[in-house]
mmCIF file of C-alpha atoms in Angstrom:
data_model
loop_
_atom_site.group_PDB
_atom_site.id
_atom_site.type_symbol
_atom_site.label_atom_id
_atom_site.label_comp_id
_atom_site.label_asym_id
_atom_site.label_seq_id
_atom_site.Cartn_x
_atom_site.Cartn_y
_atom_site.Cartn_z
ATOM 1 C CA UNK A 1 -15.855 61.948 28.928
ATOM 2 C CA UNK A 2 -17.011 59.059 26.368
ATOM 3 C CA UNK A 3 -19.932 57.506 27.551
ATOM 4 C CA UNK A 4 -19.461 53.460 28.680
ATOM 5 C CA UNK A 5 -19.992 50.746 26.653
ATOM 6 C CA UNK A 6 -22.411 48.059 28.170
ATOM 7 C CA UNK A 7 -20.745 44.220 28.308
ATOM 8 C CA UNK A 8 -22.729 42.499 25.717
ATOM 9 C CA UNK A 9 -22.523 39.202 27.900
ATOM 10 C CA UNK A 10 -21.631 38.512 31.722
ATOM 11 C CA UNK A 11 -17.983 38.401 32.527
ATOM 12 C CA UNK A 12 -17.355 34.906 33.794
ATOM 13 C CA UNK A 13 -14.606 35.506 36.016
ATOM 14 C CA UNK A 14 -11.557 38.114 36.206
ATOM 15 C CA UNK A 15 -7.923 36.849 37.007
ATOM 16 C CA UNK A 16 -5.141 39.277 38.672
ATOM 17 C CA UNK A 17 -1.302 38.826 37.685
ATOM 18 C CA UNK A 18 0.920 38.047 40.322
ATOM 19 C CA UNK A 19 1.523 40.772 43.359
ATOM 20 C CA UNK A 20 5.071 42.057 43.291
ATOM 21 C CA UNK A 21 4.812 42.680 47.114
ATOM 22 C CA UNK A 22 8.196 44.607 47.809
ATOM 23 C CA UNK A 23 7.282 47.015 44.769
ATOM 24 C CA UNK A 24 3.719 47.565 46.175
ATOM 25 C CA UNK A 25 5.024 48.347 49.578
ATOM 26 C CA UNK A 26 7.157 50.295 47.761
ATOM 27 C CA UNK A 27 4.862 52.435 45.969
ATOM 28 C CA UNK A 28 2.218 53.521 49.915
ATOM 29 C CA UNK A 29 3.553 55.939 51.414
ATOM 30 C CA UNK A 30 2.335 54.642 54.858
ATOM 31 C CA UNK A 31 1.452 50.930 55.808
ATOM 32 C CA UNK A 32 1.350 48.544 58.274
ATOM 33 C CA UNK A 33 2.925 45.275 57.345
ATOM 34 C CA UNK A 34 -0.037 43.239 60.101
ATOM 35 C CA UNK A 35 -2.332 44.864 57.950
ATOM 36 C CA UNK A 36 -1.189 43.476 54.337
ATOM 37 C CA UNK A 37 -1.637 39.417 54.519
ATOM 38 C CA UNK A 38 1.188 37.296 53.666
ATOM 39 C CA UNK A 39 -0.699 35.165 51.464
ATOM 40 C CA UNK A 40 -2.915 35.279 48.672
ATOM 41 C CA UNK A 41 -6.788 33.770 48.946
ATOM 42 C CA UNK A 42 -6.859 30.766 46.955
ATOM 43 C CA UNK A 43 -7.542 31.599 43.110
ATOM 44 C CA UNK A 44 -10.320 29.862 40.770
ATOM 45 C CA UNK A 45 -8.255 26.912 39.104
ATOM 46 C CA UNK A 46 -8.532 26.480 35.101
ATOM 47 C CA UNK A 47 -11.145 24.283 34.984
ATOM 48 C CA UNK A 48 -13.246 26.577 36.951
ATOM 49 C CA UNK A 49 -12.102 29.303 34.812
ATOM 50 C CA UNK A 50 -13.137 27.421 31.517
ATOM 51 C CA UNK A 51 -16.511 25.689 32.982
ATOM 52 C CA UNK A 52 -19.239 27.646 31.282
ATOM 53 C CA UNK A 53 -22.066 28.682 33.409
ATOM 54 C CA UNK A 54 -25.644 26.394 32.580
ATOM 55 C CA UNK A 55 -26.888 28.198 29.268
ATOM 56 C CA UNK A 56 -30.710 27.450 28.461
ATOM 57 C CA UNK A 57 -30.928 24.364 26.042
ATOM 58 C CA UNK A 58 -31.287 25.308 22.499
ATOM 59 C CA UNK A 59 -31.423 23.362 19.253
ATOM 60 C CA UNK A 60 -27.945 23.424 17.027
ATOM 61 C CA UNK A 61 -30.275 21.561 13.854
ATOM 62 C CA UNK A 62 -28.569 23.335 11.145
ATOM 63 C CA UNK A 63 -25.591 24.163 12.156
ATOM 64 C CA UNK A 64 -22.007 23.998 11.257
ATOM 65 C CA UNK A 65 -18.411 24.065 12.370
ATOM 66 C CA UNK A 66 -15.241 24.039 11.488
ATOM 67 C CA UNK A 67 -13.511 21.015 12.919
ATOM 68 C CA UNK A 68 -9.500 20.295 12.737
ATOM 69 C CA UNK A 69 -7.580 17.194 14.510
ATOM 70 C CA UNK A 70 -4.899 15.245 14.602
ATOM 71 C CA UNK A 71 -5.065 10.837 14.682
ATOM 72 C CA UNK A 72 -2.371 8.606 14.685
ATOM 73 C CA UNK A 73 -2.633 6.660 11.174
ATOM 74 C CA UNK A 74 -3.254 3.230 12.850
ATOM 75 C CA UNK A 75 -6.206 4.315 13.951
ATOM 76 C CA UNK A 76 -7.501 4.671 10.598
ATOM 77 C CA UNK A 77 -9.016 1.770 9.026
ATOM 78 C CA UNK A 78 -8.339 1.655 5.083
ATOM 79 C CA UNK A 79 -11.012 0.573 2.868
ATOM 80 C CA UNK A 80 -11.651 0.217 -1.125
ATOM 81 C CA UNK A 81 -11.670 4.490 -1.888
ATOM 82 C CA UNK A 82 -11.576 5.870 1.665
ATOM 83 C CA UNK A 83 -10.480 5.952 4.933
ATOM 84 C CA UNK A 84 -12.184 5.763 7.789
ATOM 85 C CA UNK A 85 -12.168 6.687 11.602
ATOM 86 C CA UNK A 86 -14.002 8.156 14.634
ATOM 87 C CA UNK A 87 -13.638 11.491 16.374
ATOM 88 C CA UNK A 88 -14.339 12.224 20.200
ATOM 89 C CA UNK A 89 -15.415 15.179 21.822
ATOM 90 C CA UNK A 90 -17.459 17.463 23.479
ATOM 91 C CA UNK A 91 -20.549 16.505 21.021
ATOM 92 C CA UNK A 92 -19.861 12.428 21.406
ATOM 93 C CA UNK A 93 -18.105 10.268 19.417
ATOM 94 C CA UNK A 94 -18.958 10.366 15.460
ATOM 95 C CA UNK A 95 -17.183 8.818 12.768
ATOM 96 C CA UNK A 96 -16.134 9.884 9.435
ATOM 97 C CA UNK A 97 -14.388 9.039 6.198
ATOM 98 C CA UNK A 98 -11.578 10.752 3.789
ATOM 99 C CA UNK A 99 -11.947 10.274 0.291
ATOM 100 C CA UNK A 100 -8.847 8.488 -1.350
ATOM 101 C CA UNK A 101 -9.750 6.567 -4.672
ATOM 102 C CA UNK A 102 -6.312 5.044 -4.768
ATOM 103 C CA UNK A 103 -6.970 3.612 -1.217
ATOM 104 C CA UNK A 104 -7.791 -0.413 -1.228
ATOM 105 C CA UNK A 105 -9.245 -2.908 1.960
ATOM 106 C CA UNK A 106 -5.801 -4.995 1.259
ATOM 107 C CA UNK A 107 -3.723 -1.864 2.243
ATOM 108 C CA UNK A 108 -5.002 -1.649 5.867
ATOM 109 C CA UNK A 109 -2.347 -4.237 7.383
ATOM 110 C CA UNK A 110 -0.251 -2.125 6.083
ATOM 111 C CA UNK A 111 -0.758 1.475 7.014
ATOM 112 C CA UNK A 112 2.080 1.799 9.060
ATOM 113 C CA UNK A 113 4.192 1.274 5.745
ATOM 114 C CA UNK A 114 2.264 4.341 4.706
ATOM 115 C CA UNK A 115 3.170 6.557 8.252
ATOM 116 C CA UNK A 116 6.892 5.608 7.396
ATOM 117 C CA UNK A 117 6.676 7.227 3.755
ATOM 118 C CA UNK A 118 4.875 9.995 4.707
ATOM 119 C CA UNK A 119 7.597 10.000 7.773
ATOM 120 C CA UNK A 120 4.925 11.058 10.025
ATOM 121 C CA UNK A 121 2.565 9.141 12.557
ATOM 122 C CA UNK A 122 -0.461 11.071 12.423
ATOM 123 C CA UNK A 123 -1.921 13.104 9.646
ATOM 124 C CA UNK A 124 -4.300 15.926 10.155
ATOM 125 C CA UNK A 125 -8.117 15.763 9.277
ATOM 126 C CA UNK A 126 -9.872 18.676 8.477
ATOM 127 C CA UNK A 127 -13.959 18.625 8.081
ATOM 128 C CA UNK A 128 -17.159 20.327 8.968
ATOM 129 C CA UNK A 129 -19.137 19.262 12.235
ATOM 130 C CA UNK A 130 -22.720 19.460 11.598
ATOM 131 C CA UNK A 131 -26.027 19.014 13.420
ATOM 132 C CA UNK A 132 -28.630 17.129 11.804
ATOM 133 C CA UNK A 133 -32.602 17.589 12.605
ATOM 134 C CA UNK A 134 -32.203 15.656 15.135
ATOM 135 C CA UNK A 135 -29.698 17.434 16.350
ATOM 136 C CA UNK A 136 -26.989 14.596 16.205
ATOM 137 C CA UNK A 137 -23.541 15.264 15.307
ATOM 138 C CA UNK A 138 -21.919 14.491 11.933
ATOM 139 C CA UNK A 139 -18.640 14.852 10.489
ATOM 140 C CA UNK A 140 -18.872 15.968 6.953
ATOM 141 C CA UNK A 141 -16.257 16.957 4.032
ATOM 142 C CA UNK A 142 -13.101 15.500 5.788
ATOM 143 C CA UNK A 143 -9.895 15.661 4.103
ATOM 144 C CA UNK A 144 -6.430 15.084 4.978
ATOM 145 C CA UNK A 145 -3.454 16.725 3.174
ATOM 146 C CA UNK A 146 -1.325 13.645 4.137
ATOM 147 C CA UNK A 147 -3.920 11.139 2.862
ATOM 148 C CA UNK A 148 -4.206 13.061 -0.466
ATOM 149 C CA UNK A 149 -0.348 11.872 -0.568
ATOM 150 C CA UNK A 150 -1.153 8.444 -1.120
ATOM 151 C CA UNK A 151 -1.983 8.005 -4.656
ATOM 152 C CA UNK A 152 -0.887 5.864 -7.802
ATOM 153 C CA UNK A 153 2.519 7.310 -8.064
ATOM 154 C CA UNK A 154 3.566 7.132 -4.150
ATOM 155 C CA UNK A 155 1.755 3.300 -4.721
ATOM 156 C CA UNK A 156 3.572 2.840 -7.628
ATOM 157 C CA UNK A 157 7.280 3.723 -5.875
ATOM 158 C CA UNK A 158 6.138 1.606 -3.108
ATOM 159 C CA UNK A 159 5.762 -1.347 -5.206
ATOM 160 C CA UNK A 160 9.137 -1.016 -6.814
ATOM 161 C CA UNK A 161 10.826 -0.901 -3.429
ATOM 162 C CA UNK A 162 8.816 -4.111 -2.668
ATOM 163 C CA UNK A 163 9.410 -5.702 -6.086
ATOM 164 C CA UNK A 164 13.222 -7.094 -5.212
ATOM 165 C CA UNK A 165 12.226 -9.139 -2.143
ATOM 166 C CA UNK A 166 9.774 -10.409 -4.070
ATOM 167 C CA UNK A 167 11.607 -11.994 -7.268
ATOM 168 C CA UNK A 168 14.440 -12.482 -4.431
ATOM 169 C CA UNK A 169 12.137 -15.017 -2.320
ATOM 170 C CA UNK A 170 13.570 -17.740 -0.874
ATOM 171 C CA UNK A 171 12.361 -20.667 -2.653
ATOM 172 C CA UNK A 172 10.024 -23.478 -0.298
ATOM 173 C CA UNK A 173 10.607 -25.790 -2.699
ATOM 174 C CA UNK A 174 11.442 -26.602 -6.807
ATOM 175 C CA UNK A 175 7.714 -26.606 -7.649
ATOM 176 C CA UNK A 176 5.733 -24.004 -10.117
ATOM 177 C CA UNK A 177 3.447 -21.300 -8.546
ATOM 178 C CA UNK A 178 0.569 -19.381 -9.258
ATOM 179 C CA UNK A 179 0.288 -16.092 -8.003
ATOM 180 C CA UNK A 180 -1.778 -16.975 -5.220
ATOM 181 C CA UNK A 181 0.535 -19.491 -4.221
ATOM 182 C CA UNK A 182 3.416 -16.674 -4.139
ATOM 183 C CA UNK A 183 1.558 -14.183 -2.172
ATOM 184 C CA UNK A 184 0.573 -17.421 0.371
ATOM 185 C CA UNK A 185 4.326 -16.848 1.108
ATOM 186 C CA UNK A 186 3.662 -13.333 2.473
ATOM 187 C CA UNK A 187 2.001 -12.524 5.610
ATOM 188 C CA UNK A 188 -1.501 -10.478 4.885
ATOM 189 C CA UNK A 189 0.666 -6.936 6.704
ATOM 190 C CA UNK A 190 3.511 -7.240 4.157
ATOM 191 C CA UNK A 191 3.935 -5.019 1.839
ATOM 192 C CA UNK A 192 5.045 -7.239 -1.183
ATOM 193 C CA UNK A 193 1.414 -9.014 -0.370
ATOM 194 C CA UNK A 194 -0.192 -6.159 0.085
ATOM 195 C CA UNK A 195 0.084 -3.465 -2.435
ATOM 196 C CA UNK A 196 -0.285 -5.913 -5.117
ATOM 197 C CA UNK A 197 -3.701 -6.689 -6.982
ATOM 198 C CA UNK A 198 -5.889 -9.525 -5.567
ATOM 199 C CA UNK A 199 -7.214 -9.489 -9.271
ATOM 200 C CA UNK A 200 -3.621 -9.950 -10.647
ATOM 201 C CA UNK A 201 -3.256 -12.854 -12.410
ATOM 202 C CA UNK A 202 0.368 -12.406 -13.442
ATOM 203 C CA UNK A 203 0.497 -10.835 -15.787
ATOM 204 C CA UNK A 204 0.744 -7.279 -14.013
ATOM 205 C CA UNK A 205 3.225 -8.576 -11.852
ATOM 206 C CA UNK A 206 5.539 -9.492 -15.149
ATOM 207 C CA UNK A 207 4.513 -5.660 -16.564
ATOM 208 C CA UNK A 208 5.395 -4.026 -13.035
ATOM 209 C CA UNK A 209 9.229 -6.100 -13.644
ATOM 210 C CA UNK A 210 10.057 -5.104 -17.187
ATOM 211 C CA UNK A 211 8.708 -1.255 -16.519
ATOM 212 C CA UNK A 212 10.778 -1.344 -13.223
ATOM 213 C CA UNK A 213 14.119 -3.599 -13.024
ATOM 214 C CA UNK A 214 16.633 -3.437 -15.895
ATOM 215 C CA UNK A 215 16.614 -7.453 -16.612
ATOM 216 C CA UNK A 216 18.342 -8.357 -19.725
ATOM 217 C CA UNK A 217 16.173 -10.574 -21.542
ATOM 218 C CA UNK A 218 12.885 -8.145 -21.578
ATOM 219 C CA UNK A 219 12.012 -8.180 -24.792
ATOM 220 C CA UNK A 220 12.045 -12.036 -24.819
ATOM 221 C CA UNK A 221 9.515 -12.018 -21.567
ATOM 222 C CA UNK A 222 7.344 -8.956 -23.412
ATOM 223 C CA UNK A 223 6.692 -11.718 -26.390
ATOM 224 C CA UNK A 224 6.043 -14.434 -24.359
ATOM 225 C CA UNK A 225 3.140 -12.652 -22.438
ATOM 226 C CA UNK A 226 1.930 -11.142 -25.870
ATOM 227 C CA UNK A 227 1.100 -14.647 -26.316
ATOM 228 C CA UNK A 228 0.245 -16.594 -23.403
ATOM 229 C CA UNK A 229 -3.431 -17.647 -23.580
ATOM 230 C CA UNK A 230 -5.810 -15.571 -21.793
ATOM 231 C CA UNK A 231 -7.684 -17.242 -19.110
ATOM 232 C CA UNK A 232 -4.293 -19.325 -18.412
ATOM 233 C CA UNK A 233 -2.584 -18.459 -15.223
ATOM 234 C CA UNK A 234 0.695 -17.640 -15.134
ATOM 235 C CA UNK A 235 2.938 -19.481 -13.342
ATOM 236 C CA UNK A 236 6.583 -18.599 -11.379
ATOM 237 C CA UNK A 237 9.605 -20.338 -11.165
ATOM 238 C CA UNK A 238 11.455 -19.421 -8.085
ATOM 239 C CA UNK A 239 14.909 -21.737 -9.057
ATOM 240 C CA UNK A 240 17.454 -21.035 -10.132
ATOM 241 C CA UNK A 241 16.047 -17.855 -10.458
ATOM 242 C CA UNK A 242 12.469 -15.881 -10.586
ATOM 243 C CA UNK A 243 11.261 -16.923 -13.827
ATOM 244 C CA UNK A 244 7.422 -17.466 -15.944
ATOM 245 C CA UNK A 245 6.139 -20.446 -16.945
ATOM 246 C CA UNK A 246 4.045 -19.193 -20.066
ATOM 247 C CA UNK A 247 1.791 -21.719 -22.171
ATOM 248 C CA UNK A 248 0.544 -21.366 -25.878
ATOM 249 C CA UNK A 249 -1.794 -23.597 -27.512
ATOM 250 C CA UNK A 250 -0.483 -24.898 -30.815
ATOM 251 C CA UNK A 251 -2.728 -26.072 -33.378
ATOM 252 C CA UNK A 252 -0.970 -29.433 -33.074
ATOM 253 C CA UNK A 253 0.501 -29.132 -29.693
ATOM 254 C CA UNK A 254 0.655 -27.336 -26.250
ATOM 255 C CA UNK A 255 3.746 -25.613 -25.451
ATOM 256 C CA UNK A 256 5.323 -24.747 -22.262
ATOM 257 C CA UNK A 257 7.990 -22.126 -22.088
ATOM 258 C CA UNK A 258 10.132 -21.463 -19.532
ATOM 259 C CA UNK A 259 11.444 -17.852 -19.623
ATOM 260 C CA UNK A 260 13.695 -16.843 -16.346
ATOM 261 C CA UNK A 261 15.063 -13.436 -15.551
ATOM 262 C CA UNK A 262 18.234 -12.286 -17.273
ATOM 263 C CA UNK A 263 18.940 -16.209 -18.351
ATOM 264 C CA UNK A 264 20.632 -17.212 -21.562
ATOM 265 C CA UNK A 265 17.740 -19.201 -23.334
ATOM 266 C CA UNK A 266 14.191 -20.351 -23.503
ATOM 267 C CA UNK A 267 13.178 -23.522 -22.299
ATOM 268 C CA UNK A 268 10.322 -25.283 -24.421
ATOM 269 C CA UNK A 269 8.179 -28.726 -23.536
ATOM 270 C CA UNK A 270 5.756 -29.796 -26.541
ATOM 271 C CA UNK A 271 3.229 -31.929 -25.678
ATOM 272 C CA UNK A 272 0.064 -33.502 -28.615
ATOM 273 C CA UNK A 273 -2.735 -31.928 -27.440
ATOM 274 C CA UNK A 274 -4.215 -35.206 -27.818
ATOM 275 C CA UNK A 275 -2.575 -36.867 -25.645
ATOM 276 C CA UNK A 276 -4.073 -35.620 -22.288
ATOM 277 C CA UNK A 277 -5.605 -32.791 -20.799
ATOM 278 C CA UNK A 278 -4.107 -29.624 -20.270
ATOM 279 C CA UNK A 279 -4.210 -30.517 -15.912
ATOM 280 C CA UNK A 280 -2.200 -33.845 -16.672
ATOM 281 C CA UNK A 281 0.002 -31.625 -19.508
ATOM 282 C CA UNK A 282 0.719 -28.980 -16.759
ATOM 283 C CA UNK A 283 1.506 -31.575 -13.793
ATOM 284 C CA UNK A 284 4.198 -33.102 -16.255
ATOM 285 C CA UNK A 285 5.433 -29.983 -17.054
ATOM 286 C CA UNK A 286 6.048 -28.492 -13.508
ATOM 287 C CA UNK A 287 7.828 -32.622 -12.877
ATOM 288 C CA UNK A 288 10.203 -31.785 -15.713
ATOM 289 C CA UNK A 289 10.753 -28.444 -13.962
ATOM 290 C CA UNK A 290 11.957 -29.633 -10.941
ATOM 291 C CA UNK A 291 14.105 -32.513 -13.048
ATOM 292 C CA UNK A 292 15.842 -29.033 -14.599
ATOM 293 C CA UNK A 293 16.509 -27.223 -11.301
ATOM 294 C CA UNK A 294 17.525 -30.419 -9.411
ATOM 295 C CA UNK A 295 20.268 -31.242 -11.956
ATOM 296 C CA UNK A 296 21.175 -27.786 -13.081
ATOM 297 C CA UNK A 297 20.498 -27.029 -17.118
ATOM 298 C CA UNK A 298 23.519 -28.669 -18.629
ATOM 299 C CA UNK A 299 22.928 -31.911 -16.823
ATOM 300 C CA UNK A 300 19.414 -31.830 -18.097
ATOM 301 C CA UNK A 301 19.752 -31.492 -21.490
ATOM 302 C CA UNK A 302 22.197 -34.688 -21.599
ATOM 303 C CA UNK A 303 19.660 -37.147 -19.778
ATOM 304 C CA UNK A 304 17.146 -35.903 -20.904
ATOM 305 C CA UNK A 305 13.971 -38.057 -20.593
ATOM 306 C CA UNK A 306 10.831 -36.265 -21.679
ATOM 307 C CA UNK A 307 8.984 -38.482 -23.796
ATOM 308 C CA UNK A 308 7.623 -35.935 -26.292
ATOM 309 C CA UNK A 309 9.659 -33.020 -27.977
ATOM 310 C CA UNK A 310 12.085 -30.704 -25.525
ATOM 311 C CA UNK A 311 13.935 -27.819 -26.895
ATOM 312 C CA UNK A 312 15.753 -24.727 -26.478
ATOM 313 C CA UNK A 313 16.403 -21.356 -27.536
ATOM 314 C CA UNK A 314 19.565 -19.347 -26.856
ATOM 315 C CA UNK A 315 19.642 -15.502 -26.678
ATOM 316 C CA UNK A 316 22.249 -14.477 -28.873
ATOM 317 C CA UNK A 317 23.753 -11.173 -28.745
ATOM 318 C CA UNK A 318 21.710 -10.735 -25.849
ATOM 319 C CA UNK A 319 22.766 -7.073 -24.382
ATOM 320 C CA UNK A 320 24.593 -6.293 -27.456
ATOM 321 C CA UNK A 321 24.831 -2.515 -28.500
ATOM 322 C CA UNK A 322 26.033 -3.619 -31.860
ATOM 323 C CA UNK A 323 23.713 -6.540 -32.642
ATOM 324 C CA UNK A 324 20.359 -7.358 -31.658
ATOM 325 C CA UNK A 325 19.710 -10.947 -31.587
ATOM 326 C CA UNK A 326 15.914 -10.603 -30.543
ATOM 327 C CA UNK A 327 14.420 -11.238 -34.850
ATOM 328 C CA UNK A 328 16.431 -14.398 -34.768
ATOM 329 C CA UNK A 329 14.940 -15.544 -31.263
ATOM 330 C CA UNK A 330 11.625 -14.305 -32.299
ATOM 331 C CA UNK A 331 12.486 -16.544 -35.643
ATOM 332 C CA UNK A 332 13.029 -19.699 -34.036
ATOM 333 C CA UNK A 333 10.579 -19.771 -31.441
ATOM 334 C CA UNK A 334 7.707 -18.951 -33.918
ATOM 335 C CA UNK A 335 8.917 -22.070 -36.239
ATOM 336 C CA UNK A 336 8.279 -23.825 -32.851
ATOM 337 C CA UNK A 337 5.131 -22.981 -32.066
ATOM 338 C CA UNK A 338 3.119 -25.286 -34.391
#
């Protein structure tokens, strides 16, 4: 007979399965029913089962665990390269951060966008728990396979979903607008706000619409932003249609063009350069503006009242297979720009 192995630790407590009572009656071959009782004694309940006996204190400085849970994404807070959150448990609360360089502080109103593309609520955060000398908790090494999703591509196809409601906004009024002024339209957890650049200026916005929507006159727009003067803002036109308000400085004159999406020509206002500053030259451009988009583009042209030189050019040939009428626009608008 094989000698018996000692318990290496104390059994904590020993459970019984169910008593089949007929079959153990069954099974005696004499009994007395008085002498079997009808009901069992009361059994330890789970939490008795699971409540570890007092163990002597000892230091975990050192130490480290595998840790894996589960948080509902608005309890994450997004932040420039991570996210960040706070874990409860046994050892206290602690908090922790996942490592996302695509992640920015202006996506946070928005991370329920995020749970919708990922077309889950929570995402799964796996890290090391770890004792320090003073035998604190800390989270270390978290990472979650569902914020490793969010990066510049998933950004990227977010912004293009975003991008018609924004060149589709309902116009306030006939004015010009700076980006700022666009995004004012947007609440701070909208995504057409939000997962664009603070830093943008413009001019990303116009390179996010030519590499996205199929608009007509894109080559016309890509030379118009070659040339726009750095340190100018761009501005928008939201009537009749989303449109850029570029500006290049002559060495004679300023020039104003008005390029809107999939239109039929280029709208141009010359002003001297001498004859006021480029504030003054910009609030009579954006007057003329809303002259143009009050009395529609024909109508303009005929009453036309602008004191110093107005002029247009057509796209010719525009979306032609055949014939590309983008040298002769090119052409004509150079011979302009004096």
């Amino acid at each position: 007979m094989s000698e018996l192995k000692k318990s290496s630790s104390r059994v904590r407590s020993v459970t019984f399965a169910p008593l089949d009572r007929e079959a153990f009656c069954a099974q005696l071959t004499f009994y007395r029913a008085v002498a079997l009782p009808l009901a069992a004694p009361d059994l330890p309940t789970a939490a008795e089962e699971c409540t570890p006996p007092p163990a002597p204190a000892e230091s975990r400085s050192g130490r480290s665990y595998p840790l894996t849970f589960r948080i509902p994404m608005t309890e994450l807070r997004l932040e420039d390269g991570h996210a960040s959150g706070s874990y409860t448990d046994w050892f206290g609360t602690v908090p922790y951060r996942i490592a996302n360089p695509w992640l920015r502080k202006e996506f946070h109103p928005i991370r329920t966008y995020f749970a919708r593309h990922l077309r889950r609520s929570t995402v799964e955060v796996k890290a090391d728990l770890w004792f320090n000398e003073a035998d604190e908790p800390v989270i270390r090494r978290a990472r979650s396979p569902q914020i490793d999703r969010i990066d510049d591509k998933t950004i990227a196809v977010l912004r293009a979903r975003t991008l018609r409601d924004l060149i589709r906004t309902e116009p306030v009024d006939q004015r010009l607008f700076t980006r700022e002024d666009l995004m004012a339209n947007y609440a701070a957890d909208d995504p057409v706000r939000a997962l664009r650049p603070v830093t943008d200026g413009g001019e990303e916005l116009l390179k996010e619409i030519l590499g996205t929507l199929d608009v007509r006159n894109a080559p016309q727009l890509a030379y118009l932003a070659e040339h726009h003067e750095r340190g100018q803002p761009l501005r928008f036109a939201l009537t009749p249609r989303f449109g850029f308000l570029f500006f290049v400085r002559g060495n004679e004159l300023h020039h104003y063009l008005l390029e809107l999406l999939d239109s039929h020509a280029t709208y141009v206002w010359s002003l001297p350069r001498d004859s006021g500053t480029l504030a003054d030259h910009l609030q009579r451009v954006t007057q003329e503006v809303q002259h143009l988009n009050a009395l529609g583009r024909s109508n303009y042209r005929r009453s036309n009242t602008f004191p110093y030189l107005f002029w247009t050019v057509r796209h010719e040939h525009i979306g032609s297979s055949f014939v590309d009428g983008f040298p002769r626009w090119k052409a004509r608008v150079e011979e302009g720009l004096l």
